Tab-separated table of C-alpha atoms in Angstrom:
chain	number	residue	atom	x	y	z
Q	1	VAL	CA	-72.666	16.475	1.123
Q	2	LEU	CA	-70.194	14.782	3.557
Q	3	PHE	CA	-69.546	15.414	7.040
Q	4	ARG	CA	-66.010	14.778	8.069
Q	5	SER	CA	-63.171	16.093	10.502
Q	6	GLY	CA	-65.678	18.319	11.683
Q	7	ILE	CA	-66.466	20.281	8.469
Q	8	GLU	CA	-70.355	20.438	7.732
Q	9	GLY	CA	-70.839	21.484	4.376
Q	10	ALA	CA	-68.102	19.573	2.311
Q	11	THR	CA	-69.423	18.635	-0.849
Q	12	ILE	CA	-68.276	16.517	-4.167
Q	13	TYR	CA	-67.780	18.587	-6.791
Q	14	ARG	CA	-67.263	17.263	-10.384
Q	15	SER	CA	-65.499	19.837	-13.042
Q	16	PRO	CA	-67.903	20.978	-15.847
Q	17	HIS	CA	-65.174	21.472	-17.713
Q	18	GLU	CA	-61.664	19.549	-18.839
Q	19	ILE	CA	-58.486	20.098	-17.392
Q	20	ALA	CA	-55.477	18.797	-19.229
Q	21	GLY	CA	-58.145	15.957	-20.721
Q	22	THR	CA	-59.762	14.934	-17.632
Q	23	ARG	CA	-63.089	16.087	-15.450
Q	24	PRO	CA	-61.775	15.111	-12.151
Q	25	TYR	CA	-64.004	15.122	-9.014
Q	26	PHE	CA	-63.015	17.177	-5.962
Q	27	VAL	CA	-63.990	17.382	-2.380
Q	28	LEU	CA	-64.620	21.323	-1.448
Q	29	PRO	CA	-65.001	22.415	1.891
Q	30	GLN	CA	-68.041	24.747	1.375
Q	31	GLY	CA	-70.299	23.648	-1.447
Q	32	SER	CA	-71.016	27.522	-2.053
Q	33	ASP	CA	-67.766	27.005	-3.537
Q	34	ALA	CA	-69.029	24.952	-6.422
Q	35	ALA	CA	-70.093	28.266	-9.204
Q	36	TRP	CA	-67.174	30.260	-8.371
Q	37	TRP	CA	-65.004	26.872	-9.365
Q	38	ASP	CA	-66.862	26.475	-12.287
Q	39	SER	CA	-66.479	29.851	-13.321
Q	40	ARG	CA	-62.985	29.345	-12.946
Q	41	GLY	CA	-62.645	26.723	-15.773
Q	42	GLY	CA	-63.161	24.186	-12.956
Q	43	ALA	CA	-60.605	24.812	-11.058
Q	44	PRO	CA	-59.102	27.497	-9.351
Q	45	GLU	CA	-55.675	28.087	-12.086
Q	46	ALA	CA	-56.953	25.228	-14.289
Q	47	PRO	CA	-55.463	26.603	-17.363
Q	48	LEU	CA	-51.819	26.387	-15.520
Q	49	ILE	CA	-52.515	23.011	-14.152
Q	50	ALA	CA	-53.625	21.985	-18.011
Q	51	TRP	CA	-49.979	23.506	-19.093
Q	52	ALA	CA	-48.186	21.888	-16.175
Q	53	THR	CA	-48.885	18.873	-17.095
Q	54	GLN	CA	-46.620	19.291	-20.321
Q	55	LEU	CA	-43.363	19.273	-18.249
Q	56	VAL	CA	-43.819	15.935	-16.182
Q	57	GLN	CA	-44.297	12.214	-18.196
Q	58	PRO	CA	-46.299	9.463	-16.807
Q	59	LYS	CA	-44.628	7.715	-13.382
Q	60	ASP	CA	-42.799	11.384	-13.160
Q	61	LEU	CA	-43.141	12.580	-9.765
Q	62	PHE	CA	-44.762	15.796	-8.657
Q	63	LEU	CA	-45.078	17.093	-5.180
Q	64	ASP	CA	-47.562	19.452	-4.539
Q	65	ILE	CA	-46.688	21.520	-1.904
Q	66	GLY	CA	-49.506	23.315	-0.175
Q	67	THR	CA	-51.982	20.460	-1.839
Q	68	HIS	CA	-55.204	22.138	-0.005
Q	69	ILE	CA	-58.022	19.780	-1.367
Q	70	GLY	CA	-55.791	18.327	-4.481
Q	71	THR	CA	-56.558	20.081	-7.146
Q	72	TRP	CA	-53.290	20.022	-8.953
Q	73	GLY	CA	-52.007	16.578	-7.635
Q	74	ILE	CA	-55.723	14.791	-8.654
Q	75	VAL	CA	-55.168	16.397	-12.134
Q	76	PHE	CA	-51.282	15.364	-12.359
Q	77	SER	CA	-52.230	11.537	-10.760
Q	78	LEU	CA	-54.898	11.226	-13.277
Q	79	PHE	CA	-52.437	12.271	-16.046
Q	80	GLY	CA	-50.621	9.568	-15.072
Q	81	ALA	CA	-47.551	10.643	-12.937
Q	82	LYS	CA	-46.856	9.993	-9.272
Q	83	VAL	CA	-47.756	12.530	-6.853
Q	84	ILE	CA	-46.893	13.023	-3.160
Q	85	GLY	CA	-48.803	15.914	-1.695
Q	86	PHE	CA	-48.232	17.836	1.504
Q	87	GLU	CA	-51.041	19.521	3.213
Q	88	ALA	CA	-50.171	21.161	7.076
Q	89	GLN	CA	-53.851	21.445	8.020
Q	90	SER	CA	-55.548	17.701	8.997
Q	91	TRP	CA	-58.958	18.422	7.710
Q	92	LEU	CA	-57.846	19.319	4.061
Q	93	ALA	CA	-55.608	16.342	4.336
Q	94	ASP	CA	-58.540	14.024	4.728
Q	95	LEU	CA	-60.595	15.669	1.979
Q	96	CYS	CA	-57.588	15.751	-0.290
Q	97	ARG	CA	-57.381	11.877	0.202
Q	98	ILE	CA	-61.370	11.509	-0.177
Q	99	GLY	CA	-60.989	13.257	-3.572
Q	100	TYR	CA	-58.160	11.245	-4.060
Q	101	THR	CA	-60.741	8.119	-3.685
Q	102	LEU	CA	-63.150	9.191	-5.632
Q	103	ASN	CA	-61.413	9.704	-8.854
Q	104	GLY	CA	-60.478	5.662	-8.198
Q	105	LEU	CA	-56.840	6.706	-7.419
Q	106	THR	CA	-54.379	6.260	-4.731
Q	107	SER	CA	-53.369	9.086	-2.492
Q	108	GLU	CA	-50.079	9.860	-0.744
Q	109	ILE	CA	-51.163	13.230	1.283
Q	110	LEU	CA	-48.396	13.614	4.076
Q	111	ASN	CA	-50.094	15.770	6.647
Q	112	THR	CA	-47.522	18.134	7.410
Q	113	ALA	CA	-46.361	21.627	6.857
Q	114	LEU	CA	-42.829	22.034	5.182
Q	115	GLY	CA	-40.117	24.449	6.120
Q	116	ALA	CA	-36.723	25.221	6.346
Q	117	GLU	CA	-36.371	23.297	9.580
Q	118	PRO	CA	-38.209	20.583	11.173
Q	119	GLY	CA	-40.377	21.893	14.793
Q	120	THR	CA	-44.130	22.517	15.484
Q	121	ALA	CA	-45.640	25.869	14.395
Q	122	THR	CA	-48.770	27.628	14.232
Q	123	LEU	CA	-50.729	27.979	11.314
Q	124	THR	CA	-54.028	30.695	10.738
Q	125	ALA	CA	-55.951	30.870	7.792
Q	126	ARG	CA	-58.304	33.768	6.625
Q	127	HIS	CA	-60.925	31.866	4.946
Q	128	THR	CA	-62.845	29.159	6.677
Q	129	ASP	CA	-62.046	26.443	3.708
Q	130	GLY	CA	-58.873	26.733	4.899
Q	131	GLY	CA	-57.547	28.920	2.016
Q	132	GLY	CA	-54.753	31.303	2.900
Q	133	GLY	CA	-53.667	28.918	5.585
Q	134	SER	CA	-49.959	29.948	6.392
Q	135	ILE	CA	-47.507	29.304	9.546
Q	136	VAL	CA	-45.428	32.025	8.563
Q	137	CYS	CA	-48.404	35.407	7.984
Q	138	ARG	CA	-50.220	35.828	11.067
Q	139	PHE	CA	-54.180	37.561	10.622
Q	140	ASP	CA	-55.545	39.814	13.076
Q	141	SER	CA	-58.896	37.745	13.347
Q	142	PRO	CA	-57.940	34.408	11.946
Q	143	ALA	CA	-60.695	31.956	10.343
Q	144	LEU	CA	-59.078	28.842	11.896
Q	145	THR	CA	-55.267	28.185	13.904
Q	146	GLU	CA	-54.075	24.890	14.166
Q	147	GLN	CA	-50.816	23.456	15.574
Q	148	VAL	CA	-49.040	21.762	12.830
Q	149	THR	CA	-45.604	19.553	12.830
Q	150	VAL	CA	-42.820	20.908	10.342
Q	151	HIS	CA	-40.634	19.073	8.609
Q	152	ALA	CA	-37.637	20.050	5.936
Q	153	LEU	CA	-37.920	18.406	2.550
Q	154	ASP	CA	-34.982	16.983	2.582
Q	155	TYR	CA	-36.112	14.248	5.979
Q	156	PHE	CA	-37.978	12.911	3.208
Q	157	CYS	CA	-35.341	12.160	0.165
Q	158	PHE	CA	-37.419	12.257	-2.770
Q	159	SER	CA	-36.175	13.153	-5.858
Q	160	PRO	CA	-38.999	14.931	-7.636
Q	161	VAL	CA	-39.657	16.225	-11.655
Q	162	LEU	CA	-41.065	18.726	-10.393
Q	163	MET	CA	-42.942	20.559	-7.934
Q	164	LYS	CA	-45.630	22.636	-6.849
Q	165	ILE	CA	-45.532	24.862	-3.565
Q	166	ASP	CA	-48.232	27.281	-2.607
Q	167	VAL	CA	-47.785	28.016	1.349
Q	168	GLU	CA	-48.906	31.360	1.488
Q	169	GLY	CA	-45.578	32.877	2.243
Q	170	ALA	CA	-43.742	29.756	3.010
Q	171	GLU	CA	-42.287	29.106	0.009
Q	172	LEU	CA	-38.682	30.005	0.379
Q	173	ASP	CA	-38.653	28.086	3.986
Q	174	VAL	CA	-39.362	25.042	1.827
Q	175	LEU	CA	-36.857	25.493	-0.601
Q	176	HIS	CA	-34.389	26.136	1.680
Q	177	GLY	CA	-35.294	22.746	3.505
Q	178	ALA	CA	-35.131	21.138	0.253
Q	179	HIS	CA	-31.459	22.129	-0.239
Q	180	ASN	CA	-29.946	18.537	-1.142
Q	181	ARG	CA	-32.244	17.823	-3.376
Q	182	SER	CA	-31.669	21.021	-5.373
Q	183	GLU	CA	-28.010	19.934	-5.081
Q	184	GLU	CA	-28.776	17.010	-6.639
Q	185	ARG	CA	-31.130	18.192	-9.269
Q	186	ARG	CA	-28.437	21.229	-10.680
Q	187	VAL	CA	-27.324	21.358	-14.136
Q	188	GLY	CA	-23.736	22.136	-14.644
């Protein structure tokens, strides 16, 4: 059991199932989540993650926006892609970095939210594991609340081959903040 960033009960978990030919380690915010992860093929969205690895080649840039604990990014890194993750919740970004280290990987996890415009926002999450954290959705009784920094993706000047965006309702804002990136990659 890990004690990091004030989160008691975080646990090192190794997927019992292969995901895209790998059996990665993750740091779960709550050890009680392990059985649920087992029942999902070793990670939430495991079949989708495995399928998506076909869309990149080793060394391609993959952006994991809303990385949570790095489920997508760790698998893509083990596959050979260059991964840059964005996680607004600082304690989850820490758990994600530990997960990369456990897999023998170097991480580039940026502790910031992405949106249409730079600034700050209040992030609320429905669940104590940080899942469902959003800067646009408000919950009556949030399990977690945190002030976060927001950047537009254009600020970073990345040209990814593929992006996964899972930011609980702010996906369109992220795309609006990536206007210059999408213009560069437009076909036709």
